[in-house]
mmCIF file of C-alpha atoms in Angstrom:
data_model
loop_
_atom_site.group_PDB
_atom_site.id
_atom_site.type_symbol
_atom_site.label_atom_id
_atom_site.label_comp_id
_atom_site.label_asym_id
_atom_site.label_seq_id
_atom_site.Cartn_x
_atom_site.Cartn_y
_atom_site.Cartn_z
ATOM 1 C CA MET F 1 152.598 144.290 73.515
ATOM 2 C CA GLU F 2 150.222 143.003 70.824
ATOM 3 C CA THR F 3 152.233 139.788 70.508
ATOM 4 C CA THR F 4 152.163 139.277 74.263
ATOM 5 C CA ILE F 5 148.391 139.758 74.505
ATOM 6 C CA SER F 6 147.778 137.457 71.553
ATOM 7 C CA ALA F 7 149.940 134.781 73.138
ATOM 8 C CA LEU F 8 148.024 135.120 76.398
ATOM 9 C CA ALA F 9 144.675 134.832 74.616
ATOM 10 C CA ALA F 10 145.815 131.680 72.826
ATOM 11 C CA GLN F 11 146.585 130.002 76.159
ATOM 12 C CA LEU F 12 143.170 130.615 77.665
ATOM 13 C CA GLN F 13 140.273 128.216 77.294
ATOM 14 C CA PRO F 14 137.598 129.708 74.998
ATOM 15 C CA PRO F 15 134.307 130.290 76.839
ATOM 16 C CA ARG F 16 131.234 128.219 76.139
ATOM 17 C CA PRO F 17 128.315 130.392 75.049
ATOM 18 C CA ALA F 18 125.577 130.485 77.682
ATOM 19 C CA PRO F 19 122.409 132.543 78.178
ATOM 20 C CA VAL F 20 123.931 134.319 81.189
ATOM 21 C CA VAL F 21 127.153 134.167 83.192
ATOM 22 C CA PRO F 22 126.327 133.312 86.833
ATOM 23 C CA VAL F 23 126.882 135.755 89.697
ATOM 24 C CA LEU F 24 126.651 135.462 93.466
ATOM 25 C CA PRO F 25 123.009 135.151 94.651
ATOM 26 C CA ALA F 26 122.954 138.590 96.313
ATOM 27 C CA LEU F 27 124.256 140.286 93.158
ATOM 28 C CA ALA F 28 121.610 138.615 91.008
ATOM 29 C CA GLU F 29 119.208 141.166 92.526
ATOM 30 C CA LEU F 30 121.075 143.894 90.621
ATOM 31 C CA LEU F 31 120.746 142.295 87.200
ATOM 32 C CA PRO F 32 117.514 142.032 85.166
ATOM 33 C CA GLU F 33 118.476 138.554 83.937
ATOM 34 C CA ARG F 34 120.024 137.573 87.295
ATOM 35 C CA GLY F 35 123.365 137.082 85.595
ATOM 36 C CA LEU F 36 125.774 138.796 83.176
ATOM 37 C CA ARG F 37 124.580 138.530 79.599
ATOM 38 C CA PRO F 38 127.312 137.860 77.022
ATOM 39 C CA GLY F 39 127.738 140.765 74.645
ATOM 40 C CA ALA F 40 126.064 143.274 76.968
ATOM 41 C CA ALA F 41 128.078 145.888 78.860
ATOM 42 C CA VAL F 42 127.508 146.497 82.566
ATOM 43 C CA VAL F 43 129.050 149.758 83.796
ATOM 44 C CA VAL F 44 130.064 149.915 87.463
ATOM 45 C CA GLY F 45 130.739 153.179 89.277
ATOM 46 C CA GLY F 46 132.030 153.923 92.738
ATOM 47 C CA SER F 47 133.375 150.528 93.785
ATOM 48 C CA THR F 48 135.990 148.191 92.346
ATOM 49 C CA ALA F 49 134.933 145.768 95.078
ATOM 50 C CA LEU F 50 131.543 145.506 93.354
ATOM 51 C CA THR F 51 133.243 145.027 89.982
ATOM 52 C CA LEU F 52 135.247 142.099 91.349
ATOM 53 C CA ALA F 53 132.283 140.620 93.199
ATOM 54 C CA LEU F 54 130.365 140.423 89.919
ATOM 55 C CA VAL F 55 132.877 137.924 88.499
ATOM 56 C CA ALA F 56 133.556 135.857 91.634
ATOM 57 C CA ALA F 57 130.941 133.139 91.092
ATOM 58 C CA ALA F 58 131.876 132.621 87.445
ATOM 59 C CA THR F 59 135.594 132.190 88.158
ATOM 60 C CA GLN F 60 134.770 129.772 90.966
ATOM 61 C CA ALA F 61 132.798 127.749 88.405
ATOM 62 C CA GLY F 62 135.780 127.649 86.039
ATOM 63 C CA THR F 63 135.167 130.650 83.768
ATOM 64 C CA TRP F 64 138.214 132.633 82.691
ATOM 65 C CA CYS F 65 138.196 136.380 83.380
ATOM 66 C CA ALA F 66 140.596 139.028 82.066
ATOM 67 C CA ALA F 67 141.067 142.431 83.716
ATOM 68 C CA VAL F 68 142.429 145.154 81.435
ATOM 69 C CA GLY F 69 143.644 148.492 82.794
ATOM 70 C CA PHE F 70 143.320 147.796 86.536
ATOM 71 C CA GLU F 71 146.866 148.782 87.426
ATOM 72 C CA ASP F 72 146.153 149.278 91.134
ATOM 73 C CA LEU F 73 144.466 145.913 91.629
ATOM 74 C CA GLY F 74 145.798 144.118 94.713
ATOM 75 C CA LEU F 75 145.741 140.340 94.429
ATOM 76 C CA VAL F 76 144.928 139.931 98.134
ATOM 77 C CA ALA F 77 141.836 142.104 97.720
ATOM 78 C CA VAL F 78 140.910 140.190 94.575
ATOM 79 C CA ALA F 79 141.130 136.857 96.388
ATOM 80 C CA GLU F 80 139.153 138.199 99.357
ATOM 81 C CA SER F 81 136.368 139.222 96.965
ATOM 82 C CA GLY F 82 135.950 135.559 96.029
ATOM 83 C CA VAL F 83 137.640 135.660 92.619
ATOM 84 C CA ASP F 84 139.628 132.515 91.770
ATOM 85 C CA LEU F 85 143.100 133.865 90.957
ATOM 86 C CA ASN F 86 143.809 130.770 88.891
ATOM 87 C CA ARG F 87 141.105 131.929 86.484
ATOM 88 C CA LEU F 88 142.160 135.590 86.268
ATOM 89 C CA ALA F 89 144.424 137.102 83.591
ATOM 90 C CA LEU F 90 145.734 140.628 84.226
ATOM 91 C CA VAL F 91 146.792 143.240 81.692
ATOM 92 C CA GLU F 92 147.571 145.969 84.185
ATOM 93 C CA ARG F 93 148.999 148.831 82.120
ATOM 94 C CA PRO F 94 147.837 148.708 78.514
ATOM 95 C CA GLY F 95 147.596 152.512 78.393
ATOM 96 C CA GLU F 96 146.308 153.722 75.050
ATOM 97 C CA HIS F 97 146.488 150.131 73.764
ATOM 98 C CA TRP F 98 143.611 148.980 75.967
ATOM 99 C CA GLU F 99 141.362 148.537 72.926
ATOM 100 C CA GLU F 100 143.812 146.151 71.244
ATOM 101 C CA ALA F 101 144.084 144.161 74.470
ATOM 102 C CA ALA F 102 140.298 143.957 74.843
ATOM 103 C CA THR F 103 139.885 142.883 71.218
ATOM 104 C CA ALA F 104 142.452 140.107 71.560
ATOM 105 C CA LEU F 105 140.928 138.759 74.777
ATOM 106 C CA ALA F 106 137.217 139.021 73.939
ATOM 107 C CA ASP F 107 137.244 135.657 72.177
ATOM 108 C CA ALA F 108 139.349 133.911 74.843
ATOM 109 C CA VAL F 109 137.583 134.597 78.151
ATOM 110 C CA GLY F 110 134.077 134.403 79.551
ATOM 111 C CA ILE F 111 134.209 137.805 81.276
ATOM 112 C CA LEU F 112 136.189 140.893 80.320
ATOM 113 C CA LEU F 113 136.763 143.577 82.957
ATOM 114 C CA LEU F 114 137.712 146.905 81.385
ATOM 115 C CA ARG F 115 138.986 150.170 82.775
ATOM 116 C CA PRO F 116 139.496 152.056 79.494
ATOM 117 C CA HIS F 117 142.214 154.652 79.018
ATOM 118 C CA GLY F 118 140.556 157.967 78.146
ATOM 119 C CA THR F 119 137.194 158.463 76.479
ATOM 120 C CA VAL F 120 135.639 155.480 74.738
ATOM 121 C CA GLY F 121 134.317 156.229 71.257
ATOM 122 C CA ASP F 122 131.138 154.794 69.799
ATOM 123 C CA ARG F 123 133.008 152.767 67.180
ATOM 124 C CA ALA F 124 135.404 151.187 69.672
ATOM 125 C CA ALA F 125 132.593 150.274 72.059
ATOM 126 C CA ALA F 126 130.465 148.837 69.254
ATOM 127 C CA ARG F 127 133.355 146.745 67.889
ATOM 128 C CA ILE F 128 134.304 145.258 71.250
ATOM 129 C CA THR F 129 130.666 144.643 72.175
ATOM 130 C CA ALA F 130 130.063 142.846 68.867
ATOM 131 C CA LEU F 131 133.119 140.636 69.416
ATOM 132 C CA ALA F 132 131.996 139.846 72.947
ATOM 133 C CA ARG F 133 128.515 138.918 71.742
ATOM 134 C CA ARG F 134 129.920 136.697 68.993
ATOM 135 C CA HIS F 135 132.214 134.806 71.359
ATOM 136 C CA GLY F 136 129.956 134.625 74.425
ATOM 137 C CA CYS F 137 131.905 137.089 76.576
ATOM 138 C CA ALA F 138 130.313 139.356 79.203
ATOM 139 C CA LEU F 139 131.631 142.909 79.651
ATOM 140 C CA VAL F 140 132.002 144.709 82.983
ATOM 141 C CA VAL F 141 133.349 148.250 82.600
ATOM 142 C CA GLU F 142 134.577 150.917 85.001
ATOM 143 C CA GLY F 143 134.237 154.241 83.226
ATOM 144 C CA GLY F 144 132.173 155.537 80.348
ATOM 145 C CA TRP F 145 130.776 153.092 77.788
ATOM 146 C CA PRO F 146 128.420 154.183 74.987
ATOM 147 C CA SER F 147 125.113 152.320 74.853
ATOM 148 C CA ALA F 148 125.685 150.363 78.076
ATOM 149 C CA GLN F 149 122.783 148.039 78.831
ATOM 150 C CA LEU F 150 123.045 148.403 82.606
ATOM 151 C CA ARG F 151 124.667 150.854 84.991
ATOM 152 C CA LEU F 152 125.402 150.098 88.659
ATOM 153 C CA GLN F 153 126.435 152.972 90.910
ATOM 154 C CA VAL F 154 127.365 152.770 94.588
ATOM 155 C CA ILE F 155 125.652 155.848 96.020
ATOM 156 C CA ARG F 156 126.223 155.246 99.707
ATOM 157 C CA ARG F 157 128.654 153.227 101.833
ATOM 158 C CA GLN F 158 129.048 152.682 105.546
ATOM 159 C CA TRP F 159 131.704 150.765 107.468
ATOM 160 C CA THR F 160 130.950 149.055 110.761
ATOM 161 C CA GLY F 161 133.238 147.854 113.525
ATOM 162 C CA VAL F 162 134.759 151.121 114.731
ATOM 163 C CA GLY F 163 133.264 152.615 117.873
ATOM 164 C CA GLN F 164 134.348 155.872 119.525
ATOM 165 C CA GLY F 165 137.486 155.992 117.386
ATOM 166 C CA ARG F 166 138.641 152.495 118.303
ATOM 167 C CA GLY F 167 138.295 148.992 116.883
ATOM 168 C CA ARG F 168 138.661 147.378 113.473
ATOM 169 C CA LEU F 169 136.648 147.793 110.283
ATOM 170 C CA ARG F 170 134.678 144.556 110.047
ATOM 171 C CA ALA F 171 131.964 145.016 107.451
ATOM 172 C CA ARG F 172 130.895 147.413 104.724
ATOM 173 C CA LYS F 173 127.308 148.165 103.800
ATOM 174 C CA VAL F 174 126.628 149.812 100.440
ATOM 175 C CA LEU F 175 123.593 151.031 98.559
ATOM 176 C CA VAL F 176 123.681 150.310 94.822
ATOM 177 C CA ALA F 177 121.448 152.167 92.373
ATOM 178 C CA THR F 178 120.703 150.591 88.998
ATOM 179 C CA GLY F 179 119.587 152.032 85.695
ATOM 180 C CA GLY F 180 119.875 151.316 82.001
ATOM 181 C CA ARG F 181 117.942 150.148 78.971
ATOM 182 C CA GLY F 182 115.083 147.754 78.397
ATOM 183 C CA ALA F 183 114.355 145.683 81.494
ATOM 184 C CA ALA F 184 116.857 147.803 83.464
ATOM 185 C CA ALA F 185 115.153 151.118 82.637
ATOM 186 C CA ARG F 186 113.096 151.082 85.801
ATOM 187 C CA GLY F 187 115.707 151.922 88.401
ATOM 188 C CA ARG F 188 116.201 150.040 91.645
ATOM 189 C CA GLU F 189 118.183 150.493 94.835
ATOM 190 C CA VAL F 190 119.695 147.430 96.494
ATOM 191 C CA GLY F 191 121.463 147.327 99.852
ATOM 192 C CA LEU F 192 124.417 144.933 100.092
ATOM 193 C CA TRP F 193 126.962 143.825 102.622
ATOM 194 C CA LEU F 194 130.201 144.072 100.624
ATOM 195 C CA PRO F 195 131.339 142.163 102.675
ATOM 196 C CA ASP F 196 129.666 141.300 105.984
ATOM 197 C CA GLU F 197 131.592 140.486 109.181
ATOM 198 C CA ASP F 198 132.190 136.931 107.944
ATOM 199 C CA GLY F 199 133.565 138.100 104.597
ATOM 200 C CA ALA F 200 130.416 137.108 102.694
ATOM 201 C CA ILE F 201 128.535 139.214 100.152
ATOM 202 C CA ARG F 202 124.823 139.246 100.878
ATOM 203 C CA LEU F 203 121.713 141.396 100.752
ATOM 204 C CA ALA F 204 121.416 143.983 103.486
ATOM 205 C CA GLU F 205 117.845 145.088 102.800
ATOM 206 C CA PRO F 206 115.050 144.447 100.285
ATOM 207 C CA ALA F 207 115.384 146.093 96.886
ATOM 208 C CA ARG F 208 113.365 149.248 96.268
ATOM 209 C CA THR F 209 112.018 149.499 92.734
ATOM 210 C CA GLY F 210 111.835 152.814 90.915
ATOM 211 C CA ALA F 211 113.873 154.878 93.382
ATOM 212 C CA ALA F 212 116.901 155.320 91.137
ATOM 213 C CA GLY F 213 114.744 156.130 88.149
ATOM 214 C CA ARG F 214 112.939 158.912 90.047
ATOM 215 C CA ARG F 215 116.262 160.534 90.892
ATOM 216 C CA GLY F 216 117.296 160.421 87.246
ATOM 217 C CA HIS F 217 121.039 160.186 87.934
ATOM 218 C CA LEU F 218 121.492 156.824 86.247
ATOM 219 C CA ALA F 219 119.994 157.564 82.866
ATOM 220 C CA VAL F 220 121.964 155.968 80.007
ATOM 221 C CA ALA F 221 122.474 158.151 76.961
ATOM 222 C CA THR F 222 121.112 156.899 73.649
#
């Protein structure tokens, strides 16, 4: 497997370091720097749709993204989220070798999506984060990640389009709570259409500052 991952990494265009990796305008409201910062881990909970949406704008702009450990990822759903499939590399079942896969790809892509196998240790997280910072790669993680800079958690979701037991699901509204370190320490809650009836991702309501922090459920361990 190591040879295969290394060969894949060699084929990908190395990312160009940038202050932040761009995201869709609505999702910029979730991020203190209005983009994904290379070398900083963003942890997403409760919605793979949100994970994918975070990388859509960058892939559309030509940035390579690798997804490691997302074995149930449907390509139709990925495309519908706005991700350019021509800029997505998948390592679906790395199992306990997820760390080796992440290490090999961190210097070859602009965004690394990780769904780690098992508990992530401090040393593994620090090593991958350091590699990502050195090579200008942003990290988006589903699962635990020591010293994550930002945590996004979908705390409420509502589908529309079905009335009295009939009809089709047409749009999904979610409420995302944020928390983390530094500029992200003061929690926020942001309502999003993910997506709306036209398939677009947009704000559903103004952000509320401090709400997530008061609840205390998004604190990031030191």
